[in-house]
Each structure stands twice: as structure tokens, then as C-alpha cells.
Coordinates of C-alpha atoms in Angstrom, one line a residue:
M1339 CA 2.2 20.3 -5.6
Q1340 CA 3.9 23.0 -3.6
A1341 CA 0.6 24.9 -3.2
L1342 CA -1.1 21.8 -2.0
A1343 CA 1.7 21.0 0.5
L1344 CA 1.4 24.5 1.9
L1345 CA -2.4 24.1 2.2
L1346 CA -2.0 20.8 4.1
A1347 CA 0.6 22.3 6.3
A1348 CA -1.6 25.2 7.2
T1349 CA -4.6 23.0 7.9
L1350 CA -2.6 20.5 10.0
A1351 CA -0.8 23.3 12.0
A1352 CA -4.1 24.7 13.3
C1353 CA -3.6 22.8 16.5
A1354 CA -0.6 22.8 18.8
S1355 CA 2.4 20.5 18.2
K1356 CA 2.7 16.9 19.6
P1357 CA 3.2 16.3 23.4
P1358 CA 5.5 15.4 25.0
P1359 CA 27.2 -14.8 25.0
P1360 CA 26.1 -14.7 21.3
A1361 CA 24.8 -17.7 19.4
P1362 CA 26.3 -18.6 16.0
R1363 CA 24.5 -17.0 13.1
P1364 CA 23.0 -19.1 10.3
P1365 CA 24.1 -18.3 6.8
P1366 CA 22.0 -15.5 5.2
A1367 CA 21.1 -17.7 2.3
A1368 CA 18.3 -19.4 4.2
P1369 CA 15.7 -21.6 2.4
V1370 CA 12.4 -20.0 1.4
V1371 CA 9.8 -20.2 4.1
R1372 CA 7.1 -22.6 2.9
P1373 CA 3.6 -22.9 4.3
A1374 CA 3.4 -25.3 7.3
P1375 CA 1.1 -28.3 7.2
P1376 CA -2.3 -27.7 8.8
P1377 CA -2.0 -27.7 12.6
P1378 CA -3.7 -30.5 14.6
P1379 CA -7.1 -29.9 16.0
P1380 CA -7.2 -27.5 19.0
A1381 CA -7.0 -28.9 22.5
P1382 CA -9.3 -27.4 25.1
P1383 CA -7.9 -24.2 26.5
P1384 CA -6.2 -24.6 29.9
V1385 CA -8.1 -23.3 32.9
V1386 CA -6.1 -20.4 34.2
A1387 CA -7.3 -18.1 37.0
A1388 CA -7.4 -14.5 36.0
P1389 CA -5.2 -12.1 37.9
V1390 CA -7.0 -10.5 40.8
E1391 CA -7.2 -6.8 41.5
S1392 CA -7.6 -5.6 45.0
P1393 CA -11.2 -4.5 45.8
A1394 CA -10.1 -0.9 46.0
V1395 CA -8.6 -1.1 42.5
A1396 CA -11.6 -2.8 41.1
A1397 CA -13.9 -0.1 42.6
R1398 CA -12.1 2.5 40.4
F1399 CA -13.7 0.9 37.3
P1400 CA -17.5 0.9 37.6
E1401 CA -19.6 -0.1 34.7
P1402 CA -20.9 2.8 32.7
P1403 CA -24.8 2.9 32.4
A1404 CA -24.6 2.8 28.6
A1405 CA -22.9 -0.6 28.8
R1406 CA -26.1 -2.2 30.0
S1407 CA -27.7 -1.7 26.6
Y1408 CA -25.0 -3.5 24.6
R1409 CA -26.2 -6.8 23.2
T1410 CA -23.9 -9.5 21.9
P1411 CA -23.9 -13.3 22.7
G1412 CA -20.7 -12.8 24.7
L1413 CA -22.1 -10.0 26.8
G1414 CA -25.0 -12.0 28.3
D1415 CA -25.4 -11.8 32.0
A1416 CA -25.2 -15.6 32.5
R1417 CA -22.3 -16.1 30.1
S1418 CA -18.8 -17.3 31.1
A1419 CA -17.6 -17.5 27.5
Y1420 CA -17.3 -14.8 24.9
T1421 CA -19.0 -14.8 21.5
S1422 CA -18.1 -18.0 19.8
A1423 CA -17.1 -18.3 16.1
A1424 CA -20.5 -19.8 15.2
E1425 CA -22.3 -17.0 17.1
L1426 CA -20.2 -14.4 15.4
R1427 CA -21.1 -15.7 12.0
A1428 CA -24.8 -15.7 12.9
Q1429 CA -24.6 -12.2 14.2
L1430 CA -22.9 -10.9 11.1
R1431 CA -25.5 -12.5 8.8
A1432 CA -28.3 -11.1 10.9
L1433 CA -27.1 -7.6 10.1
V1434 CA -26.8 -8.0 6.4
R1435 CA -29.4 -6.2 4.3
E1436 CA -29.7 -4.6 0.9
A1437 CA -30.6 -0.9 0.7
A1438 CA -34.4 -0.6 0.4
A1439 CA -34.1 2.9 -1.1
P1440 CA -31.3 5.1 -2.6
G1441 CA -29.2 6.5 0.2
A1442 CA -30.4 3.9 2.8
V1443 CA -27.9 2.0 4.8
Q1444 CA -26.6 -1.1 3.0
V1445 CA -24.7 -3.8 4.8
R1446 CA -22.8 -6.6 2.9
L1447 CA -20.9 -9.6 4.2
L1448 CA -17.5 -10.0 2.6
P1449 CA -15.4 -13.1 2.9
V1450 CA -11.9 -12.1 3.9
G1451 CA -10.1 -15.4 4.2
A1452 CA -9.8 -18.4 6.6
S1453 CA -7.7 -19.1 9.7
Q1454 CA -5.1 -21.8 9.9
R1455 CA -7.7 -24.2 11.2
G1456 CA -10.2 -23.3 8.5
T1457 CA -12.5 -20.9 10.4
P1458 CA -13.8 -18.2 8.1
I1459 CA -12.7 -14.6 8.6
E1460 CA -15.4 -12.2 7.5
A1461 CA -16.1 -8.5 7.3
L1462 CA -19.2 -6.3 7.2
W1463 CA -19.2 -3.4 4.8
F1464 CA -21.5 -0.4 5.4
S1465 CA -22.4 2.3 2.9
R1466 CA -25.1 4.9 2.1
A1467 CA -23.7 5.9 -1.2
P1468 CA -26.3 6.5 -3.9
E1469 CA -24.9 3.7 -6.0
A1470 CA -23.4 1.4 -3.3
A1471 CA -21.1 -1.4 -4.3
A1472 CA -18.9 -3.7 -2.2
G1473 CA -16.0 -1.3 -1.9
A1474 CA -15.3 2.3 -1.3
A1475 CA -17.4 4.6 -3.5
E1476 CA -15.7 7.1 -5.6
G1477 CA -14.8 10.2 -3.6
R1478 CA -15.7 8.6 -0.3
P1479 CA -12.9 7.4 2.1
M1480 CA -13.2 4.1 3.9
V1481 CA -12.6 3.4 7.6
L1482 CA -11.5 -0.1 8.5
F1483 CA -11.8 -1.6 12.0
V1484 CA -9.8 -4.7 12.8
G1485 CA -10.4 -6.6 16.0
Q1486 CA -8.9 -9.5 18.0
Q1487 CA -5.6 -10.1 16.2
H1488 CA -4.6 -11.4 19.6
G1489 CA -7.0 -14.2 20.7
D1490 CA -6.7 -13.4 24.4
E1491 CA -8.1 -9.9 23.9
P1492 CA -11.8 -10.4 23.7
A1493 CA -13.4 -7.0 24.3
P1494 CA -12.6 -5.6 20.8
A1495 CA -14.6 -8.3 19.0
E1496 CA -17.6 -7.7 21.3
A1497 CA -17.3 -4.0 20.8
L1498 CA -17.1 -4.2 17.0
L1499 CA -20.3 -6.3 17.0
V1500 CA -22.0 -3.5 18.8
L1501 CA -20.5 -0.9 16.5
A1502 CA -21.9 -2.9 13.6
Q1503 CA -25.3 -2.7 15.1
Q1504 CA -25.0 1.0 15.6
L1505 CA -24.0 1.6 12.0
A1506 CA -26.7 -0.7 10.5
G1507 CA -29.6 1.0 12.3
G1508 CA -28.5 3.0 15.3
P1509 CA -26.9 6.3 16.3
L1510 CA -23.8 6.1 14.0
Q1511 CA -25.5 5.5 10.7
G1512 CA -25.3 9.2 9.9
V1513 CA -21.5 9.0 9.3
L1514 CA -22.2 6.8 6.3
R1515 CA -23.3 9.9 4.3
Q1516 CA -19.6 10.8 4.1
L1517 CA -17.9 7.4 4.6
D1518 CA -17.8 3.7 3.9
V1519 CA -17.0 1.6 6.9
M1520 CA -15.6 -2.0 7.0
I1521 CA -15.5 -4.1 10.2
V1522 CA -13.5 -7.3 10.7
P1523 CA -14.5 -8.2 14.3
R1524 CA -12.1 -11.1 14.8
V1525 CA -8.9 -11.8 12.8
N1526 CA -7.6 -14.6 15.0
P1527 CA -10.5 -17.1 15.6
D1528 CA -8.0 -19.9 16.3
G1529 CA -6.4 -17.9 19.1
A1530 CA -9.8 -16.8 20.4
A1531 CA -11.0 -20.4 20.7
R1532 CA -8.0 -21.2 22.9
E1533 CA -7.8 -17.8 24.6
Q1534 CA -4.2 -17.4 23.4
R1535 CA -2.4 -14.5 21.9
V1536 CA -0.8 -16.0 18.8
G1537 CA -2.3 -17.9 15.9
A1538 CA -2.4 -21.7 15.6
N1539 CA 1.2 -21.8 14.3
G1540 CA 2.6 -19.7 17.2
I1541 CA 3.2 -16.6 15.2
D1542 CA 2.0 -13.2 16.5
I1543 CA -0.3 -12.1 13.7
N1544 CA 0.0 -8.4 14.5
R1545 CA 3.8 -8.7 13.9
D1546 CA 3.2 -10.3 10.5
H1547 CA 1.9 -7.6 8.2
L1548 CA 5.1 -7.2 6.3
L1549 CA 6.4 -10.7 6.2
L1550 CA 2.9 -12.2 5.6
R1551 CA 3.7 -15.7 7.0
T1552 CA 0.2 -16.4 8.2
P1553 CA -3.1 -16.7 6.2
E1554 CA -4.7 -14.3 8.7
A1555 CA -2.2 -11.5 7.9
Q1556 CA -2.5 -12.3 4.2
A1557 CA -6.2 -12.0 4.4
I1558 CA -6.0 -8.5 5.9
A1559 CA -3.3 -7.5 3.3
R1560 CA -5.7 -8.5 0.5
L1561 CA -8.5 -6.5 2.1
V1562 CA -6.4 -3.4 2.4
R1563 CA -4.9 -3.8 -1.1
E1564 CA -8.4 -4.0 -2.7
H1565 CA -10.2 -1.3 -0.7
R1566 CA -7.3 1.1 0.3
P1567 CA -8.9 2.4 3.6
A1568 CA -8.0 6.0 4.4
V1569 CA -8.2 5.2 8.2
I1570 CA -7.3 1.9 9.9
V1571 CA -8.3 1.2 13.5
D1572 CA -6.5 -1.7 15.2
A1573 CA -8.4 -2.6 18.4
H1574 CA -6.6 -4.4 21.2
E1575 CA -6.5 -4.8 25.0
Y1576 CA -3.6 -4.4 27.3
A1577 CA -2.6 -6.1 30.6
P1578 CA -3.0 -3.8 33.7
L1579 CA -1.2 -6.2 36.1
G1580 CA 1.6 -8.6 35.1
D1581 CA 5.0 -7.4 36.3
W1582 CA 3.8 -3.8 36.9
P1583 CA 3.1 -4.0 40.7
A1584 CA 6.4 -5.7 41.4
Q1585 CA 8.6 -3.8 39.0
Y1586 CA 7.0 -0.3 39.0
G1587 CA 4.9 -0.3 42.1
I1588 CA 1.7 0.4 40.3
V1589 CA -1.3 -1.1 38.6
R1590 CA -2.0 0.4 35.2
R1591 CA -5.1 2.6 35.3
H1592 CA -5.9 4.1 31.9
D1593 CA -9.1 2.9 30.2
V1594 CA -7.6 3.5 26.8
L1595 CA -4.0 3.7 25.4
L1596 CA -3.5 5.3 22.0
Q1597 CA -0.8 5.5 19.4
Y1598 CA -0.7 6.0 15.6
A1599 CA 1.9 4.9 13.0
M1600 CA 5.4 5.8 14.1
T1601 CA 8.0 4.1 11.9
P1602 CA 10.9 5.1 9.7
N1603 CA 9.9 6.9 6.5
A1604 CA 6.2 7.4 7.5
A1605 CA 4.9 10.6 5.9
E1606 CA 5.0 13.5 8.2
F1607 CA 1.6 14.9 7.0
V1608 CA -0.1 11.6 7.8
G1609 CA 1.3 11.6 11.3
R1610 CA 0.1 15.2 11.9
A1611 CA -3.3 14.3 10.6
A1612 CA -3.5 11.4 13.0
E1613 CA -2.6 13.6 15.9
E1614 CA -4.6 16.7 15.1
W1615 CA -7.6 15.4 13.3
F1616 CA -8.1 12.2 15.3
R1617 CA -6.2 11.7 18.5
R1618 CA -7.0 15.0 20.1
P1619 CA -10.8 14.8 19.4
L1620 CA -10.6 11.3 20.7
L1621 CA -9.1 12.4 24.0
Q1622 CA -11.9 14.9 24.5
A1623 CA -14.5 12.2 23.7
L1624 CA -13.0 9.9 26.3
E1625 CA -12.9 12.7 28.9
R1626 CA -16.5 13.5 28.4
E1627 CA -17.3 9.8 29.3
R1628 CA -15.0 9.9 32.3
L1629 CA -12.6 7.5 30.7
S1630 CA -8.9 8.0 31.2
S1631 CA -6.2 7.7 28.5
D1632 CA -2.5 7.9 27.8
W1633 CA 0.0 7.0 25.1
Y1634 CA 0.3 3.3 24.5
H1635 CA 3.3 1.9 26.4
V1636 CA 4.9 -1.4 27.5
G1637 CA 7.2 -2.2 30.3
Q1638 CA 10.7 -3.8 30.0
P1639 CA 10.8 -6.7 32.5
G1640 CA 14.1 -7.4 34.3
L1641 CA 15.9 -4.2 33.4
R1642 CA 17.2 -2.3 36.4
D1643 CA 16.7 1.2 35.0
R1644 CA 13.0 0.3 34.3
P1645 CA 12.5 1.9 30.9
V1646 CA 9.0 2.1 29.6
A1647 CA 8.6 2.2 25.8
M1648 CA 5.9 3.5 23.6
G1649 CA 4.7 1.0 20.9
G1650 CA 7.2 -0.5 18.5
V1651 CA 8.6 1.4 15.6
R1652 CA 9.4 -1.5 13.2
P1653 CA 7.3 -1.7 10.0
D1654 CA 5.7 -5.0 11.0
T1655 CA 2.4 -4.2 12.9
L1656 CA -0.9 -3.4 11.2
R1657 CA -0.5 0.2 12.6
N1658 CA 2.9 0.9 11.1
V1659 CA 2.4 -1.0 7.9
G1660 CA -0.8 1.0 7.5
G1661 CA 1.1 4.2 8.0
L1662 CA 3.5 3.3 5.2
R1663 CA 0.3 2.8 3.1
H1664 CA -0.5 6.5 3.9
A1665 CA -3.5 5.6 6.0
V1666 CA -4.2 7.3 9.3
S1667 CA -3.6 4.2 11.3
L1668 CA -4.6 4.1 15.0
L1669 CA -3.9 1.6 17.8
I1670 CA -6.7 1.6 20.4
E1671 CA -5.9 -0.6 23.5
T1672 CA -8.4 -0.9 26.3
R1673 CA -7.6 -2.0 29.9
G1674 CA -8.6 -5.6 30.3
K1675 CA -6.2 -8.3 29.0
G1676 CA -5.8 -11.0 31.6
L1677 CA -8.7 -9.8 33.8
G1678 CA -11.2 -12.4 32.6
R1679 CA -14.6 -10.8 32.4
A1680 CA -13.9 -8.2 35.0
H1681 CA -15.0 -4.7 33.8
L1682 CA -16.1 -6.2 30.5
G1683 CA -18.9 -3.7 30.0
R1684 CA -16.6 -0.8 30.7
R1685 CA -14.0 -2.2 28.2
V1686 CA -16.5 -2.5 25.5
H1687 CA -17.8 0.9 26.2
A1688 CA -14.4 2.5 26.0
Q1689 CA -13.8 0.8 22.6
L1690 CA -17.1 2.1 21.3
V1691 CA -16.5 5.7 22.5
A1692 CA -13.1 5.6 20.7
A1693 CA -14.6 4.1 17.6
A1694 CA -17.4 6.6 17.4
S1695 CA -14.9 9.5 17.8
V1696 CA -12.8 8.1 15.0
L1697 CA -15.9 7.9 12.7
Q1698 CA -17.0 11.4 13.5
S1699 CA -13.6 12.8 12.8
A1700 CA -13.3 10.8 9.6
A1701 CA -16.7 12.1 8.5
T1702 CA -15.8 15.7 9.3
R1703 CA -12.5 15.3 7.4
A1704 CA -13.7 13.1 4.5
A1705 CA -12.6 15.5 1.8
D1706 CA -9.3 16.3 3.6
L1707 CA -8.5 12.6 3.9
Q1708 CA -8.9 12.2 0.1
K1709 CA -6.7 15.2 -0.6
L1710 CA -4.1 14.0 1.9
R1711 CA -3.8 10.6 0.4
R1712 CA -3.5 11.9 -3.2
F1713 CA -0.8 14.4 -2.1
V1714 CA 1.3 11.9 -0.1
D1715 CA 1.0 9.2 -2.8
T1716 CA 2.3 11.6 -5.4
D1717 CA 5.1 13.0 -3.2
V1718 CA 6.5 9.5 -2.2
A1719 CA 6.5 8.3 -5.8
A1720 CA 8.3 11.4 -6.9
R1721 CA 11.2 10.9 -4.4
A1722 CA 12.6 7.8 -6.2
C1723 CA 16.3 7.9 -7.2
R1724 CA 17.2 10.9 -5.0
G1725 CA 17.9 11.7 -1.4
D1726 CA 18.3 9.3 1.6
L1727 CA 16.0 6.9 3.4
V1728 CA 16.1 5.5 6.9
L1729 CA 16.6 1.7 7.2
E1730 CA 16.2 1.5 10.9
A1731 CA 15.4 3.9 13.7
E1732 CA 15.0 3.9 17.5
P1733 CA 12.9 5.8 19.9
T1734 CA 14.3 8.8 21.8
P1735 CA 15.2 8.3 25.5
S1736 CA 13.5 10.7 27.8
E1737 CA 11.6 10.8 31.1
Y1738 CA 7.9 10.6 31.8
N1739 CA 5.6 10.8 34.8
L1740 CA 3.5 7.7 34.5
R1741 CA 0.2 7.7 36.3
G1742 CA -1.0 4.5 37.8
L1743 CA -2.8 3.1 40.9
D1744 CA -1.5 1.8 44.2
P1745 CA -1.9 -2.0 43.9
V1746 CA -3.6 -2.2 47.4
S1747 CA -5.3 1.1 48.2
G1748 CA -6.3 1.9 44.6
A1749 CA -5.2 5.5 45.1
D1750 CA -3.6 7.5 42.2
K1751 CA 0.2 7.1 42.1
V1752 CA 2.7 8.8 39.9
V1753 CA 6.1 7.2 39.2
A1754 CA 8.9 8.8 37.2
V1755 CA 10.2 6.4 34.6
N1756 CA 12.8 6.4 31.9
W1757 CA 10.7 6.7 28.7
L1758 CA 11.4 5.6 25.2
S1759 CA 9.5 8.0 23.0
A1760 CA 8.4 7.1 19.6
L1761 CA 7.2 10.6 18.9
A1762 CA 10.7 11.4 17.8
L1763 CA 12.7 8.7 16.1
R1764 CA 16.5 8.7 15.9
P1765 CA 17.9 7.1 12.7
K1766 CA 20.3 4.2 13.3
R1767 CA 21.1 3.4 9.7
Q1768 CA 20.5 5.4 6.5
R1769 CA 21.2 4.8 2.8
S1770 CA 20.7 6.6 -0.4
R1771 CA 17.3 6.0 -2.1
P1772 CA 17.5 3.8 -5.2
C1773 CA 15.2 3.9 -8.1
G1774 CA 14.0 0.4 -7.3
Y1775 CA 15.1 -3.2 -6.6
W1776 CA 16.0 -6.1 -8.9
L1777 CA 15.0 -9.7 -8.0
A1778 CA 16.1 -12.8 -9.7
A1779 CA 13.6 -14.8 -11.8
D1780 CA 13.5 -17.6 -9.2
Q1781 CA 12.3 -15.3 -6.4
A1782 CA 8.6 -15.9 -7.1
E1783 CA 7.6 -16.2 -3.4
A1784 CA 9.1 -12.8 -2.5
V1785 CA 7.3 -11.3 -5.5
R1786 CA 4.0 -12.9 -4.5
R1787 CA 4.2 -11.3 -1.0
L1788 CA 5.2 -7.9 -2.4
R1789 CA 2.2 -7.9 -4.7
L1790 CA 0.0 -9.0 -1.9
L1791 CA 1.1 -5.9 0.0
G1792 CA -0.1 -3.9 -3.0
L1793 CA 3.3 -3.1 -4.6
T1794 CA 3.6 -2.9 -8.4
V1795 CA 6.1 -5.4 -9.7
Q1796 CA 7.5 -5.5 -13.3
Q1797 CA 9.1 -8.3 -15.2
L1798 CA 11.9 -8.1 -17.7
P1799 CA 11.0 -9.7 -21.0
E1800 CA 14.6 -9.8 -22.2
R1801 CA 18.1 -9.6 -20.7
M1802 CA 19.2 -6.2 -19.5
A1803 CA 22.2 -4.6 -17.9
L1804 CA 20.9 -2.4 -15.1
R1805 CA 23.0 0.2 -13.3
G1806 CA 22.9 -0.7 -9.7
E1807 CA 24.5 -1.9 -6.5
A1808 CA 24.9 -5.6 -5.5
Y1809 CA 24.8 -6.6 -1.8
R1810 CA 27.9 -8.4 -0.4
V1811 CA 27.1 -10.1 3.0
L1812 CA 29.7 -9.4 5.6
E1813 CA 29.9 -12.9 6.9
Q1814 CA 32.1 -12.2 10.0
A1815 CA 29.9 -9.3 11.1
W1816 CA 26.8 -11.5 10.6
R1817 CA 28.3 -14.3 12.8
D1818 CA 29.6 -11.9 15.5
A1819 CA 26.4 -9.8 15.9
P1820 CA 24.7 -10.1 19.2
A1821 CA 21.5 -12.2 19.3
V1822 CA 18.3 -10.3 18.8
G1823 CA 16.1 -10.0 21.8
E1824 CA 12.8 -11.4 20.4
S1825 CA 11.9 -14.7 18.8
A1826 CA 11.2 -15.4 15.2
E1827 CA 7.5 -15.8 16.1
M1828 CA 7.5 -12.0 16.6
G1829 CA 8.9 -11.5 13.1
V1830 CA 12.3 -10.3 14.2
A1831 CA 15.6 -11.6 12.7
Q1832 CA 19.1 -10.3 12.9
P1833 CA 19.6 -7.7 10.1
V1834 CA 22.0 -9.1 7.4
P1835 CA 25.1 -6.8 7.5
V1836 CA 26.0 -5.9 3.9
E1837 CA 28.2 -3.6 1.9
L1838 CA 27.2 -2.2 -1.5
Q1839 CA 29.2 -3.0 -4.6
P1840 CA 28.4 -0.6 -7.5
G1841 CA 28.3 -1.9 -11.0
L1842 CA 26.0 -3.4 -13.6
V1843 CA 23.4 -6.0 -12.7
D1844 CA 23.1 -8.7 -15.3
A1845 CA 19.3 -9.1 -15.2
E1846 CA 18.2 -12.2 -17.0
P1847 CA 14.9 -12.5 -18.8
G1848 CA 12.0 -13.2 -16.5
S1849 CA 13.6 -11.5 -13.5
F1850 CA 11.8 -8.7 -11.7
F1851 CA 12.0 -5.0 -11.0
V1852 CA 10.2 -3.3 -8.1
P1853 CA 10.2 0.4 -8.9
L1854 CA 10.2 3.1 -6.1
T1855 CA 8.2 5.4 -8.4
Q1856 CA 5.0 4.2 -6.7
P1857 CA 3.1 5.3 -3.6
L1858 CA 3.9 2.2 -1.5
A1859 CA 7.7 2.5 -2.1
Y1860 CA 8.6 2.4 1.6
L1861 CA 7.0 -1.0 2.0
A1862 CA 9.5 -2.2 -0.7
V1863 CA 12.3 -0.6 1.3
A1864 CA 11.3 -2.3 4.5
A1865 CA 11.1 -5.7 2.9
L1866 CA 14.0 -5.6 0.5
E1867 CA 16.9 -3.8 2.2
P1868 CA 18.8 -6.7 3.9
D1869 CA 19.9 -4.9 7.0
T1870 CA 16.4 -4.1 8.3
P1871 CA 14.9 -6.2 11.2
S1872 CA 12.0 -7.4 9.0
S1873 CA 13.9 -7.9 5.8
Y1874 CA 12.9 -10.6 3.4
L1875 CA 16.5 -11.8 3.1
A1876 CA 17.0 -12.1 6.9
H1877 CA 13.8 -14.2 7.1
G1878 CA 14.6 -16.4 4.1
I1879 CA 11.8 -15.1 1.8
V1880 CA 14.5 -13.9 -0.5
E1881 CA 16.7 -16.9 -0.8
R1882 CA 20.2 -15.4 -1.2
A1883 CA 21.8 -12.0 -1.4
Q1884 CA 22.8 -12.6 -5.0
A1885 CA 19.1 -12.7 -6.0
L1886 CA 18.6 -9.1 -4.9
A1887 CA 20.2 -5.8 -5.9
R1888 CA 19.5 -2.1 -5.8
V1889 CA 18.8 -0.4 -9.1
T1890 CA 20.2 3.2 -9.3
A1891 CA 18.9 4.2 -12.7
L1892 CA 15.5 3.5 -14.1
P1893 CA 15.6 0.7 -16.7
A1894 CA 15.6 2.0 -20.3
G1895 CA 14.0 -1.1 -21.8
R1896 CA 10.4 -2.2 -22.0
L1897 CA 9.1 -3.9 -18.8
T1898 CA 5.8 -5.8 -18.3
T1899 CA 3.8 -4.9 -15.2
L1900 CA 2.4 -8.0 -13.5
P1901 CA -1.4 -8.0 -13.4

């Protein structure tokens, strides 16, 4: 293992290093979150005028010539609407075909799940493996593209339809000699039908990949669990206007904003691979197409010191949860949210240039991706019972020269901003790494979600005394803590303050053990430590603190692994 670590370090180091008044608290023993009844039928989306750019700003974003050749229902010249759910289904089916000869491109339609309003969520799977089957072939990594988690960000779904065409019989089919590719063009059809960000129940699907409260996030979890993609691309759009002209004096200008997984306990080697094998070649590809780029970032409305933050570091988004699965997990955001159909061809083109670069990099590094996954899987599983882990971290404050456009003249304008960098995370709370977690026998819902994430869960066939640490909730600290700054719809709850009480856990028959001697151990940490922002206890998925404990020595008795 040491030799392999040195080999990976040498490979990854070939490039330069990275750039630059409180409300009362409810008791922690909240009820289990149960599925809500089906939402009522959707109302027609409200007619809202798109924000208007000045003519000088709009002139900075001409349509690339290549965009005229892209063909989807939503890109038609006479269209005012994007590709509908019915049109999307028809387009996916039109691309399906069996391989006519060994090594020919094969395209299969895979049912992924259904939205809260019953609209099917479907994927296309592409392969040229000699013995192709619906899943990643042995020795071939899979690249997964996920689009339109936010319903008011339409360009990714249109772009992923074009990408599917180019893989089925166009210029990108060559990458299928080294890779399998899976495309889910639209994860949030309910939000797309209403042109709203969230799903039908008001939850942000992209903040739900650990808690799994929505059927859409559960569908993606099943897909990732079954196919274990080596690379995940999460395609979005960002808003160039909003509060930016008033607060920062600029309109955002970059065609593409990029970030990879940056969250506590993410494997260093995977982050370096994302930077050196993928982001840097992607920057070059965008530059060749005269498309500008920067790190993904968001403003902080209403704060006088005007900090600008890189993307979130909580383990809740598809990007960060994908990183804890040891996939190279990339966020690609194009400039366009809130602009209606303005620059739509350019937005689709930018998504396609980025997607093609990711595929070329993955094909070039196919063998390295497989080696990287095996090494990190083994390394994480071997760390159980020793050392420390990070429960929560925060970005590092710094300064950044942010390049934008003058809102009136359209000229380049640079503003110096306080910058919260996710490139270097500062631990806020750490704790020793246990051997695993015990859950009481009545915590079936928490166990279901953990298994949906892909975690191995074992069951105790008989009563056992486990050496461990119980959690005691610090009730006063819980009530006195300041309110969190985001709503429950974003998957954020006040971490439950606890202290550890060492001793023996009286584990009854039928209770559960989640070992950390497995590759996805850090997903268990994010879900089960009570004082994390996305913890299952804070969100009521684990019903009470007494139903959960840390296990500090591996159980000596026989346990049954759940199928």
C-alpha cells in the first residue's frame, strides 16, 4: 500500500499545487421524518420577467457558431419553452439502440425513479465494451452526468441531450472505448415544469444527498450505489445579476464556474486528481473556445464586509457526497440562471465544452481512476478505530480579486473582496475515530437511508455488550445555541451538542452495527455524529440520542450483514 501511495503521489504531483435574538430549540428527540402525502397538482408557473442586462453587457456574450448545430426541442428558434418532460422522454427513447456488432456503441434506457408528482426520472447508459451490459464493465470506469437538480436552471438538460447525441453517434463516441457513460438530463422534472429551484415539497434536492428526504435524491443514491461512478459531473447554472450590481458593483461575467468536492474527511488524493487530471485541462479547453471561467462562488447579501464564498463544504450536495464516495466529483455552473432564454446557445455550448473535456480526461486517465479508487477505498477502511476525524470545518478567510463587468458599460471591472476559500478547510470540531456506530433495533428508517447511501449495515442476532461511548445531549447548550442561518428546506439543522460517556453499550438482539471498516465510512460519520449540521439525530431520522452510540472496539460476536 505504501508503494501505491507513493506512486499516486508522484503522478498527482506532476502539476503545480492548487491556486490560490435566538429561538427556543426543540428537543433533540424529534419524531422520525415520514414521507409527506403526494403534493397537489402543479399550478401554472407565474409569469416573471427575466432580469435585463444592459445592451453593452449582453454584447459580451455572442452565440458561438457551434451552437447553431445543436438540436433539441427546447433549442428551436421559434420556442419560448424548454424541452418538456414528454419531449425529453421521446428524445431519450429515440437514442436507444442495441449494438449491431461487438464494440459498437450501445445505448440503453435505465429507469432511475420518479419525481414527487410521478414524472419518470430516466438515464441513458452508453458503452462500447465487448460484452456490454447495463452497468460499468469490469475494468472500465463510469462517468455520470446529472442535470437540472434545480428546476429553474434549464441549460444543463438541453446540453446533456446534445451530449447524448454526440456519444451515440457523434464526435464523442471514441471515449467509450475506455469508459462507460451515464446521463440523467433532468433530476427535478417537477421544478422544471414550474421553473422553480426546489422540488414539489419545497426541499432543495441538491442539499438532500445525505438526508435523502426526497424521492429524487433517493433515486440518484440508488443509481450511484449500484454503478459506483468514478467521476460525477453535477451540471447547474448560476445567476449573474441578482444583488451583485447593488452590493458589489459588478455583473458576473464568467461563462463557467467550477469546483470539486471540498468537505471534511474527503480523501486528499481524490481532490488532487480532480484538480490536476480534470480541472486544469478543463480550463484550457474553455480558453480555446474563448469561454471564461473561475472558481464557483456565491455572494453574501446584507453583510457589510461583503464576503464572497466558494461553494459549501457540508457533506450534503451531490458534489461533496460524491467526494466522500471517492469519486472525482465536479460542479459545473454556466452563466444563465434568471436570464430567460438570453445566451441560451452559449450556455449550452459552455456545458458541452466542459463535458467533453471531462470525458477526454477520464478516458486518458481510465486506468489511473481505477487504481485511485481501489487505493482510497482500502486506505479509508483501514483507518477505523484509530486517529481523529473532523466533524465540521469552515472555509479559510482570505482576499480575492474578483473579475466582473460594469453593469452599464459592460467593461471589465475588478473588485477586491473578502473571500472564503474552500481550498483549505479549518476544522471547527474534531473527535477520535470510532470503530463504528450502534443503532437501536427500532431505528429502521435510519438504517434504510444508510443502506441506500451504499453503507454496509450489520445486525446483532443476540444480545451483546459493546465497548463504546454513549451520547448525552447538553440540553442547555442546545436551547441556548444561536439559530442556524438556513432553513430546514436546505437540509441544515442546529447540531446537537453532546458529551461522550464511555462505558458498555447494552446492545439488544436485532439492533444494528455500522462498521467504519468500509470504504464509505465517512458518510456514516457525517450522518451519525450528532453535532454535525446534517446529522440524522438533528433532523429526527434517528429518533433519540439513546438509540445511537459510538463503538470503540470491534464486536467479538457473530453479526449478520444485511443484504
